[in-house]
Amino acid sequence: MNVIKGTIYDIEEAVDFAFPYQSKINTRCRPLSINCKKEELTAIFESYVLRELHELLILKQDDKIVGVTPVYWMIEDKYVSYSQGPYCLEYKEGSLHFLKYIEEHFKGYKFYINTAKEHKLSNDFFHKNKFLKLEDATLLELEKFNVYKDSVETQLLDEKNKESIYSSIDRSIDEDTYWNSLRIKSALEKFIIIGYFNPDIKGFIIGRKGKKKSIEIINYTGNTYVKKELLRTFLNQVQIEKLLRVMLYTEEKFEIELGKKHGFKEYDSNVCYIKYL
């Protein structure tokens, strides 16, 4: 078996191989859902062939595809990750080949993996190969909004409160959290950030904007009362900015219950792992 870099000419065969795995609950890969269309998977594979710092890795045996995974990386941040993969004829054997490739080509990087709870083979593989579990989250989404009364203690990030909010963000994260205050400042237009002050900061909520007018809550702190107040103001701001979908990924039972009170629906799971290469 050998791992090669896929080209535009490999995409059709790679999609034909991977799509049947994506259509089964115990073998599908994140972030696409089990109900995704073949065209969606094709678009992702094409983008990984055409974009810089992206590759479509293909595992072949006797000139036949036996494994596929897209991979992307960030040189400055020493970050590497799969997306939609790996798909393997024999999961353990195929994943070992891909892991060896990543270890050889990305020494010194942090290797992040996201998979679904139902994909038992992947969870077993990452556990046995010394990946550390960072998250075991429930994924919720909201597409139908209500308007709420804003809390007088909540404030959008601005010039007056930004240092308090940024300091609070950095105190709440560890070295494995990608979106620290420095990276947020460099891409501020992508975020909605709200703090709760009484009189000093007691919590905050951060949403990161994505494709198709969506936004993902990526950090959320405070006691239960503070979180209730923050979420109401956040959902109002989402509507002001005419976004259409809010995603909440959380391990916290309280946040799941709070989200459901506001109309969020469970739609997926995500288990995140990291390995220091």
Short mmCIF file of N, CA and C in Angstrom, two decimals, residues 55-226:
data_model
loop_
_atom_site.label_atom_id
_atom_site.label_comp_id
_atom_site.label_asym_id
_atom_site.label_seq_id
_atom_site.Cartn_x
_atom_site.Cartn_y
_atom_site.Cartn_z
N GLU A 55 -4.56 18.85 0.66
CA GLU A 55 -4.28 17.69 -0.19
C GLU A 55 -5.41 16.68 -0.06
N LEU A 56 -5.65 15.96 -1.13
CA LEU A 56 -6.54 14.80 -1.08
C LEU A 56 -5.63 13.57 -1.10
N LEU A 57 -5.48 12.93 0.06
CA LEU A 57 -4.61 11.77 0.16
C LEU A 57 -5.38 10.52 -0.25
N ILE A 58 -4.74 9.70 -1.07
CA ILE A 58 -5.36 8.47 -1.57
C ILE A 58 -4.44 7.30 -1.25
N LEU A 59 -5.00 6.26 -0.67
CA LEU A 59 -4.26 5.04 -0.37
C LEU A 59 -4.59 4.00 -1.44
N LYS A 60 -3.55 3.47 -2.08
CA LYS A 60 -3.78 2.51 -3.16
C LYS A 60 -3.09 1.19 -2.88
N GLN A 61 -3.73 0.11 -3.34
CA GLN A 61 -3.15 -1.22 -3.28
C GLN A 61 -3.45 -1.89 -4.62
N ASP A 62 -2.40 -2.36 -5.29
CA ASP A 62 -2.55 -2.98 -6.61
C ASP A 62 -3.33 -2.06 -7.55
N ASP A 63 -3.00 -0.77 -7.48
CA ASP A 63 -3.59 0.26 -8.36
C ASP A 63 -5.07 0.53 -8.09
N LYS A 64 -5.59 0.04 -6.98
CA LYS A 64 -6.98 0.31 -6.62
C LYS A 64 -7.04 1.15 -5.34
N ILE A 65 -8.01 2.05 -5.27
CA ILE A 65 -8.17 2.87 -4.08
C ILE A 65 -8.73 2.03 -2.92
N VAL A 66 -8.03 2.08 -1.80
CA VAL A 66 -8.51 1.39 -0.59
C VAL A 66 -8.64 2.36 0.58
N GLY A 67 -8.36 3.64 0.34
CA GLY A 67 -8.51 4.64 1.39
C GLY A 67 -8.43 6.05 0.82
N VAL A 68 -9.17 6.98 1.44
CA VAL A 68 -9.19 8.39 1.01
C VAL A 68 -9.35 9.28 2.23
N THR A 69 -8.60 10.37 2.28
CA THR A 69 -8.87 11.40 3.28
C THR A 69 -8.34 12.75 2.81
N PRO A 70 -9.15 13.80 2.89
CA PRO A 70 -8.62 15.16 2.70
C PRO A 70 -7.84 15.57 3.94
N VAL A 71 -6.79 16.38 3.75
CA VAL A 71 -5.99 16.87 4.86
C VAL A 71 -5.63 18.32 4.58
N TYR A 72 -5.64 19.16 5.64
CA TYR A 72 -5.21 20.55 5.48
C TYR A 72 -4.34 20.95 6.66
N TRP A 73 -3.54 21.99 6.47
CA TRP A 73 -2.62 22.38 7.51
C TRP A 73 -2.36 23.89 7.48
N MET A 74 -1.83 24.39 8.59
CA MET A 74 -1.43 25.78 8.74
C MET A 74 0.02 25.80 9.20
N ILE A 75 0.89 26.33 8.37
CA ILE A 75 2.32 26.27 8.65
C ILE A 75 2.68 27.08 9.89
N GLU A 76 2.20 28.33 9.94
CA GLU A 76 2.56 29.22 11.04
C GLU A 76 2.07 28.69 12.38
N ASP A 77 0.89 28.07 12.38
CA ASP A 77 0.29 27.59 13.62
C ASP A 77 0.66 26.14 13.95
N LYS A 78 1.40 25.48 13.05
CA LYS A 78 1.77 24.08 13.25
C LYS A 78 0.53 23.22 13.53
N TYR A 79 -0.46 23.35 12.67
CA TYR A 79 -1.77 22.71 12.83
C TYR A 79 -2.03 21.86 11.60
N VAL A 80 -2.47 20.63 11.80
CA VAL A 80 -2.84 19.76 10.69
C VAL A 80 -4.08 18.95 11.10
N SER A 81 -4.95 18.69 10.11
CA SER A 81 -6.19 17.99 10.43
C SER A 81 -6.74 17.29 9.20
N TYR A 82 -7.46 16.19 9.43
CA TYR A 82 -8.30 15.60 8.39
C TYR A 82 -9.61 16.37 8.31
N SER A 83 -10.25 16.30 7.14
CA SER A 83 -11.64 16.70 7.00
C SER A 83 -12.30 15.69 6.09
N GLN A 84 -13.44 15.13 6.54
CA GLN A 84 -14.10 14.07 5.77
C GLN A 84 -13.18 12.87 5.56
N GLY A 85 -12.73 12.32 6.63
CA GLY A 85 -11.90 11.15 6.49
C GLY A 85 -11.30 10.73 7.83
N PRO A 86 -10.58 9.62 7.80
CA PRO A 86 -10.33 8.81 6.60
C PRO A 86 -11.43 7.77 6.32
N TYR A 87 -11.64 7.56 5.03
CA TYR A 87 -12.49 6.45 4.56
C TYR A 87 -11.54 5.32 4.17
N CYS A 88 -11.79 4.12 4.70
CA CYS A 88 -10.86 3.01 4.46
C CYS A 88 -11.61 1.71 4.23
N LEU A 89 -11.11 0.92 3.31
CA LEU A 89 -11.64 -0.43 3.10
C LEU A 89 -11.46 -1.26 4.37
N GLU A 90 -10.25 -1.23 4.92
CA GLU A 90 -9.95 -1.83 6.22
C GLU A 90 -9.51 -0.69 7.12
N TYR A 91 -10.37 -0.28 8.06
CA TYR A 91 -10.16 0.99 8.74
C TYR A 91 -8.82 1.05 9.49
N LYS A 92 -8.52 0.06 10.30
CA LYS A 92 -7.30 0.10 11.10
C LYS A 92 -6.06 0.16 10.23
N GLU A 93 -6.00 -0.71 9.24
CA GLU A 93 -4.81 -0.76 8.37
C GLU A 93 -4.67 0.52 7.57
N GLY A 94 -5.78 0.97 6.98
CA GLY A 94 -5.73 2.19 6.18
C GLY A 94 -5.37 3.41 7.01
N SER A 95 -5.95 3.53 8.19
CA SER A 95 -5.67 4.68 9.05
C SER A 95 -4.23 4.71 9.51
N LEU A 96 -3.64 3.53 9.72
CA LEU A 96 -2.22 3.48 10.09
C LEU A 96 -1.34 4.04 8.98
N HIS A 97 -1.67 3.76 7.74
CA HIS A 97 -0.90 4.30 6.62
C HIS A 97 -1.03 5.81 6.53
N PHE A 98 -2.24 6.32 6.70
CA PHE A 98 -2.43 7.76 6.68
C PHE A 98 -1.73 8.43 7.86
N LEU A 99 -1.82 7.82 9.04
CA LEU A 99 -1.16 8.38 10.22
C LEU A 99 0.36 8.43 10.02
N LYS A 100 0.93 7.39 9.47
CA LYS A 100 2.37 7.37 9.20
C LYS A 100 2.76 8.49 8.25
N TYR A 101 1.94 8.72 7.23
CA TYR A 101 2.20 9.81 6.27
C TYR A 101 2.19 11.15 7.00
N ILE A 102 1.18 11.39 7.84
CA ILE A 102 1.08 12.65 8.57
C ILE A 102 2.26 12.83 9.51
N GLU A 103 2.63 11.78 10.21
CA GLU A 103 3.75 11.87 11.15
C GLU A 103 5.06 12.18 10.44
N GLU A 104 5.23 11.65 9.24
CA GLU A 104 6.47 11.87 8.49
C GLU A 104 6.53 13.27 7.88
N HIS A 105 5.39 13.82 7.49
CA HIS A 105 5.37 15.09 6.78
C HIS A 105 5.09 16.30 7.67
N PHE A 106 4.64 16.07 8.90
CA PHE A 106 4.25 17.20 9.75
C PHE A 106 4.83 17.07 11.16
N LYS A 107 6.10 16.78 11.24
CA LYS A 107 6.77 16.69 12.54
C LYS A 107 6.68 18.03 13.27
N GLY A 108 6.36 17.98 14.57
CA GLY A 108 6.26 19.18 15.37
C GLY A 108 4.89 19.84 15.34
N TYR A 109 3.96 19.29 14.55
CA TYR A 109 2.61 19.84 14.44
C TYR A 109 1.69 19.24 15.50
N LYS A 110 0.55 19.92 15.71
CA LYS A 110 -0.56 19.36 16.49
C LYS A 110 -1.56 18.79 15.48
N PHE A 111 -1.89 17.52 15.64
CA PHE A 111 -2.76 16.81 14.71
C PHE A 111 -4.15 16.68 15.34
N TYR A 112 -5.11 17.42 14.79
CA TYR A 112 -6.48 17.42 15.31
C TYR A 112 -7.37 16.50 14.47
N ILE A 113 -8.23 15.77 15.15
CA ILE A 113 -9.16 14.83 14.52
C ILE A 113 -10.57 15.07 15.06
N ASN A 114 -11.55 15.06 14.17
CA ASN A 114 -12.95 15.10 14.59
C ASN A 114 -13.68 13.91 14.00
N THR A 115 -14.44 13.23 14.85
CA THR A 115 -15.20 12.08 14.38
C THR A 115 -16.52 12.02 15.14
N ALA A 116 -17.42 11.16 14.69
CA ALA A 116 -18.73 11.01 15.33
C ALA A 116 -18.69 9.89 16.37
N LYS A 117 -19.56 9.97 17.36
CA LYS A 117 -19.62 8.94 18.39
C LYS A 117 -19.91 7.57 17.80
N GLU A 118 -20.74 7.56 16.75
CA GLU A 118 -21.17 6.28 16.18
C GLU A 118 -20.07 5.55 15.42
N HIS A 119 -19.01 6.28 15.04
CA HIS A 119 -17.91 5.67 14.28
C HIS A 119 -16.97 4.99 15.27
N LYS A 120 -17.34 3.80 15.72
CA LYS A 120 -16.60 3.09 16.76
C LYS A 120 -15.17 2.78 16.35
N LEU A 121 -14.98 2.39 15.08
CA LEU A 121 -13.64 2.03 14.63
C LEU A 121 -12.68 3.21 14.74
N SER A 122 -13.15 4.40 14.40
CA SER A 122 -12.27 5.57 14.47
C SER A 122 -11.95 5.92 15.92
N ASN A 123 -12.96 5.90 16.79
CA ASN A 123 -12.70 6.21 18.19
C ASN A 123 -11.73 5.21 18.83
N ASP A 124 -11.88 3.94 18.51
CA ASP A 124 -10.96 2.92 19.02
C ASP A 124 -9.55 3.16 18.49
N PHE A 125 -9.47 3.51 17.21
CA PHE A 125 -8.16 3.71 16.59
C PHE A 125 -7.41 4.88 17.23
N PHE A 126 -8.08 6.02 17.39
CA PHE A 126 -7.41 7.19 17.95
C PHE A 126 -7.02 6.95 19.41
N HIS A 127 -7.86 6.25 20.14
CA HIS A 127 -7.54 5.93 21.54
C HIS A 127 -6.30 5.04 21.61
N LYS A 128 -6.24 4.01 20.78
CA LYS A 128 -5.13 3.06 20.84
C LYS A 128 -3.83 3.64 20.29
N ASN A 129 -3.94 4.71 19.50
CA ASN A 129 -2.73 5.32 18.93
C ASN A 129 -2.34 6.62 19.63
N LYS A 130 -2.73 6.71 20.92
CA LYS A 130 -2.24 7.74 21.83
C LYS A 130 -2.68 9.16 21.46
N PHE A 131 -3.86 9.28 20.86
CA PHE A 131 -4.48 10.59 20.73
C PHE A 131 -5.15 10.94 22.05
N LEU A 132 -5.17 12.21 22.39
CA LEU A 132 -5.84 12.68 23.60
C LEU A 132 -7.22 13.20 23.23
N LYS A 133 -8.24 12.80 23.99
CA LYS A 133 -9.59 13.28 23.72
C LYS A 133 -9.76 14.67 24.31
N LEU A 134 -10.14 15.63 23.46
CA LEU A 134 -10.36 17.00 23.91
C LEU A 134 -11.83 17.29 24.16
N GLU A 135 -12.71 16.61 23.43
CA GLU A 135 -14.13 16.98 23.46
C GLU A 135 -15.00 15.80 23.08
N ASP A 136 -16.14 15.69 23.74
CA ASP A 136 -17.16 14.72 23.38
C ASP A 136 -18.49 15.47 23.42
N ALA A 137 -18.83 16.09 22.32
CA ALA A 137 -19.88 17.11 22.31
C ALA A 137 -21.15 16.68 21.60
N THR A 138 -22.25 17.29 22.04
CA THR A 138 -23.52 17.23 21.33
C THR A 138 -23.61 18.46 20.43
N LEU A 139 -24.10 18.29 19.21
CA LEU A 139 -24.22 19.38 18.26
C LEU A 139 -25.69 19.75 18.10
N LEU A 140 -25.97 21.03 18.29
CA LEU A 140 -27.33 21.54 18.16
C LEU A 140 -27.35 22.68 17.15
N GLU A 141 -28.53 22.91 16.54
CA GLU A 141 -28.66 24.00 15.59
C GLU A 141 -30.00 24.70 15.78
N LEU A 142 -30.03 25.98 15.42
CA LEU A 142 -31.23 26.79 15.51
C LEU A 142 -31.41 27.55 14.20
N GLU A 143 -32.62 27.47 13.62
CA GLU A 143 -32.91 28.17 12.37
C GLU A 143 -34.18 29.02 12.45
N LYS A 144 -34.98 28.84 13.50
CA LYS A 144 -36.17 29.65 13.69
C LYS A 144 -35.99 30.46 14.97
N PHE A 145 -36.02 31.79 14.82
CA PHE A 145 -35.61 32.67 15.90
C PHE A 145 -36.79 33.42 16.52
N ASN A 146 -36.65 33.70 17.81
CA ASN A 146 -37.52 34.63 18.51
C ASN A 146 -36.71 35.86 18.90
N VAL A 147 -37.39 36.96 19.15
CA VAL A 147 -36.73 38.18 19.62
C VAL A 147 -36.86 38.24 21.14
N TYR A 148 -35.74 38.56 21.82
CA TYR A 148 -35.72 38.57 23.28
C TYR A 148 -35.34 39.95 23.81
N LYS A 149 -35.66 40.19 25.03
CA LYS A 149 -35.24 41.42 25.68
C LYS A 149 -33.78 41.31 26.08
N ASP A 150 -32.96 42.26 25.60
CA ASP A 150 -31.54 42.24 25.94
C ASP A 150 -31.34 42.52 27.43
N SER A 151 -30.33 41.88 27.99
CA SER A 151 -29.93 42.16 29.37
C SER A 151 -29.16 43.48 29.40
N VAL A 152 -29.39 44.29 30.42
CA VAL A 152 -28.66 45.56 30.53
C VAL A 152 -27.19 45.33 30.88
N GLU A 153 -26.86 44.14 31.35
CA GLU A 153 -25.46 43.84 31.71
C GLU A 153 -24.64 43.28 30.55
N THR A 154 -25.25 43.01 29.41
CA THR A 154 -24.51 42.45 28.28
C THR A 154 -24.05 43.56 27.35
N GLN A 155 -22.85 43.39 26.80
CA GLN A 155 -22.26 44.41 25.92
C GLN A 155 -21.55 43.74 24.76
N LEU A 156 -21.80 44.25 23.55
CA LEU A 156 -21.01 43.84 22.40
C LEU A 156 -19.56 44.30 22.58
N LEU A 157 -18.62 43.54 22.07
CA LEU A 157 -17.21 43.93 22.10
C LEU A 157 -17.05 45.31 21.46
N ASP A 158 -16.40 46.23 22.16
CA ASP A 158 -16.11 47.55 21.60
C ASP A 158 -14.79 48.06 22.16
N GLU A 159 -14.45 49.30 21.82
CA GLU A 159 -13.17 49.86 22.24
C GLU A 159 -13.06 49.96 23.76
N LYS A 160 -14.17 50.21 24.44
CA LYS A 160 -14.13 50.40 25.88
C LYS A 160 -13.95 49.10 26.66
N ASN A 161 -14.55 48.01 26.16
CA ASN A 161 -14.52 46.77 26.95
C ASN A 161 -13.62 45.68 26.37
N LYS A 162 -12.98 45.96 25.24
CA LYS A 162 -12.27 44.89 24.54
C LYS A 162 -11.15 44.27 25.35
N GLU A 163 -10.40 45.07 26.13
CA GLU A 163 -9.29 44.50 26.88
C GLU A 163 -9.79 43.56 27.97
N SER A 164 -10.90 43.92 28.61
CA SER A 164 -11.48 43.04 29.63
C SER A 164 -11.94 41.73 29.01
N ILE A 165 -12.60 41.82 27.85
CA ILE A 165 -13.09 40.61 27.19
C ILE A 165 -11.93 39.75 26.69
N TYR A 166 -10.95 40.37 26.05
CA TYR A 166 -9.81 39.58 25.54
C TYR A 166 -9.06 38.89 26.68
N SER A 167 -8.86 39.59 27.79
CA SER A 167 -8.18 38.98 28.94
C SER A 167 -8.98 37.80 29.48
N SER A 168 -10.29 37.96 29.54
CA SER A 168 -11.15 36.88 30.02
C SER A 168 -11.11 35.68 29.09
N ILE A 169 -11.07 35.94 27.79
CA ILE A 169 -10.97 34.84 26.81
C ILE A 169 -9.70 34.04 27.06
N ASP A 170 -8.57 34.73 27.17
CA ASP A 170 -7.30 34.02 27.33
C ASP A 170 -7.20 33.29 28.66
N ARG A 171 -7.88 33.76 29.68
CA ARG A 171 -7.89 33.04 30.96
C ARG A 171 -8.74 31.78 30.88
N SER A 172 -9.67 31.72 29.94
CA SER A 172 -10.62 30.60 29.89
C SER A 172 -10.14 29.45 29.02
N ILE A 173 -9.04 29.62 28.28
CA ILE A 173 -8.61 28.61 27.31
C ILE A 173 -7.27 28.01 27.71
N ASP A 174 -6.89 26.94 27.00
CA ASP A 174 -5.57 26.35 27.21
C ASP A 174 -4.78 26.42 25.91
N GLU A 175 -3.59 25.87 25.90
CA GLU A 175 -2.70 26.00 24.74
C GLU A 175 -3.21 25.27 23.51
N ASP A 176 -4.16 24.34 23.68
CA ASP A 176 -4.69 23.61 22.55
C ASP A 176 -5.91 24.28 21.91
N THR A 177 -6.35 25.41 22.47
CA THR A 177 -7.47 26.15 21.89
C THR A 177 -6.96 27.04 20.77
N TYR A 178 -7.50 26.86 19.57
CA TYR A 178 -6.98 27.63 18.43
C TYR A 178 -7.36 29.10 18.52
N TRP A 179 -8.64 29.38 18.81
CA TRP A 179 -9.11 30.77 18.75
C TRP A 179 -8.83 31.48 20.08
N ASN A 180 -7.58 31.91 20.24
CA ASN A 180 -7.21 32.78 21.35
C ASN A 180 -7.46 34.23 20.94
N SER A 181 -7.22 35.16 21.85
CA SER A 181 -7.53 36.56 21.55
C SER A 181 -6.70 37.10 20.39
N LEU A 182 -5.47 36.67 20.27
CA LEU A 182 -4.60 37.18 19.20
C LEU A 182 -5.16 36.81 17.83
N ARG A 183 -5.59 35.55 17.68
CA ARG A 183 -6.13 35.13 16.39
C ARG A 183 -7.50 35.77 16.13
N ILE A 184 -8.28 35.93 17.17
CA ILE A 184 -9.58 36.59 17.02
C ILE A 184 -9.40 38.03 16.53
N LYS A 185 -8.45 38.75 17.12
CA LYS A 185 -8.20 40.15 16.72
C LYS A 185 -7.83 40.25 15.24
N SER A 186 -7.15 39.25 14.71
CA SER A 186 -6.70 39.30 13.32
C SER A 186 -7.83 39.00 12.33
N ALA A 187 -8.98 38.55 12.82
CA ALA A 187 -10.11 38.21 11.94
C ALA A 187 -11.42 38.63 12.58
N LEU A 188 -11.45 39.81 13.17
CA LEU A 188 -12.56 40.24 14.01
C LEU A 188 -13.89 40.28 13.26
N GLU A 189 -13.84 40.53 11.96
CA GLU A 189 -15.08 40.61 11.16
C GLU A 189 -15.82 39.28 11.10
N LYS A 190 -15.16 38.20 11.47
CA LYS A 190 -15.77 36.87 11.43
C LYS A 190 -16.52 36.52 12.71
N PHE A 191 -16.54 37.42 13.70
CA PHE A 191 -17.03 37.07 15.02
C PHE A 191 -18.15 37.98 15.53
N ILE A 192 -18.99 37.40 16.37
CA ILE A 192 -19.86 38.15 17.27
C ILE A 192 -19.39 37.81 18.68
N ILE A 193 -19.01 38.83 19.46
CA ILE A 193 -18.48 38.62 20.80
C ILE A 193 -19.24 39.53 21.77
N ILE A 194 -19.78 38.94 22.80
CA ILE A 194 -20.58 39.67 23.79
C ILE A 194 -20.09 39.32 25.19
N GLY A 195 -19.90 40.33 26.02
CA GLY A 195 -19.50 40.12 27.40
C GLY A 195 -20.62 40.46 28.37
N TYR A 196 -20.56 39.89 29.56
CA TYR A 196 -21.52 40.19 30.63
C TYR A 196 -20.74 40.89 31.74
N PHE A 197 -21.18 42.10 32.12
CA PHE A 197 -20.46 42.91 33.09
C PHE A 197 -21.38 43.28 34.26
N ASN A 198 -20.85 43.04 35.52
CA ASN A 198 -21.65 43.39 36.70
C ASN A 198 -20.76 43.48 37.95
N PRO A 199 -19.97 44.54 38.19
CA PRO A 199 -19.65 45.56 37.19
C PRO A 199 -18.50 45.12 36.29
N ASP A 200 -17.64 44.18 36.79
CA ASP A 200 -16.55 43.67 35.95
C ASP A 200 -17.07 42.46 35.17
N ILE A 201 -16.24 41.93 34.32
CA ILE A 201 -16.70 40.86 33.42
C ILE A 201 -16.95 39.56 34.19
N LYS A 202 -18.10 38.95 33.92
CA LYS A 202 -18.50 37.71 34.58
C LYS A 202 -18.67 36.55 33.59
N GLY A 203 -18.54 36.84 32.31
CA GLY A 203 -18.69 35.79 31.31
C GLY A 203 -18.76 36.40 29.92
N PHE A 204 -18.72 35.54 28.91
CA PHE A 204 -18.78 36.01 27.52
C PHE A 204 -19.28 34.89 26.63
N ILE A 205 -19.67 35.27 25.41
CA ILE A 205 -20.05 34.30 24.38
C ILE A 205 -19.41 34.74 23.07
N ILE A 206 -18.85 33.78 22.34
CA ILE A 206 -18.19 34.06 21.07
C ILE A 206 -18.82 33.22 19.98
N GLY A 207 -19.24 33.84 18.90
CA GLY A 207 -19.74 33.14 17.73
C GLY A 207 -18.84 33.42 16.55
N ARG A 208 -18.51 32.36 15.81
CA ARG A 208 -17.67 32.50 14.61
C ARG A 208 -18.51 32.25 13.37
N LYS A 209 -18.53 33.21 12.47
CA LYS A 209 -19.35 33.14 11.27
C LYS A 209 -18.76 32.15 10.27
N GLY A 210 -19.67 31.41 9.60
CA GLY A 210 -19.24 30.43 8.61
C GLY A 210 -19.95 30.65 7.28
N LYS A 211 -20.04 29.59 6.51
CA LYS A 211 -20.65 29.67 5.19
C LYS A 211 -22.18 29.68 5.31
N LYS A 212 -22.82 30.15 4.25
CA LYS A 212 -24.28 30.13 4.13
C LYS A 212 -24.96 30.82 5.31
N LYS A 213 -24.37 31.98 5.73
CA LYS A 213 -24.95 32.80 6.80
C LYS A 213 -25.18 32.02 8.10
N SER A 214 -24.21 31.17 8.42
CA SER A 214 -24.26 30.41 9.68
C SER A 214 -23.27 31.00 10.67
N ILE A 215 -23.45 30.66 11.94
CA ILE A 215 -22.50 31.07 12.98
C ILE A 215 -22.43 29.98 14.03
N GLU A 216 -21.23 29.68 14.48
CA GLU A 216 -21.00 28.64 15.48
C GLU A 216 -20.54 29.26 16.79
N ILE A 217 -21.19 28.89 17.89
CA ILE A 217 -20.75 29.33 19.21
C ILE A 217 -19.51 28.52 19.59
N ILE A 218 -18.37 29.20 19.70
CA ILE A 218 -17.11 28.48 19.93
C ILE A 218 -16.58 28.63 21.34
N ASN A 219 -17.11 29.58 22.11
CA ASN A 219 -16.69 29.73 23.50
C ASN A 219 -17.82 30.42 24.26
N TYR A 220 -18.07 29.94 25.49
CA TYR A 220 -19.27 30.35 26.21
C TYR A 220 -18.99 30.14 27.69
N THR A 221 -18.88 31.24 28.46
CA THR A 221 -18.50 31.11 29.86
C THR A 221 -19.41 31.92 30.77
N GLY A 222 -19.43 31.55 32.05
CA GLY A 222 -20.23 32.24 33.05
C GLY A 222 -21.06 31.24 33.84
N ASN A 223 -21.68 31.71 34.91
CA ASN A 223 -22.59 30.83 35.65
C ASN A 223 -23.89 30.67 34.88
N THR A 224 -24.81 29.91 35.41
CA THR A 224 -26.02 29.61 34.63
C THR A 224 -26.83 30.86 34.33
N TYR A 225 -26.93 31.77 35.28
CA TYR A 225 -27.68 33.01 35.04
C TYR A 225 -27.01 33.84 33.94
N VAL A 226 -25.70 33.98 34.04
CA VAL A 226 -24.95 34.77 33.05
C VAL A 226 -25.12 34.17 31.66
#
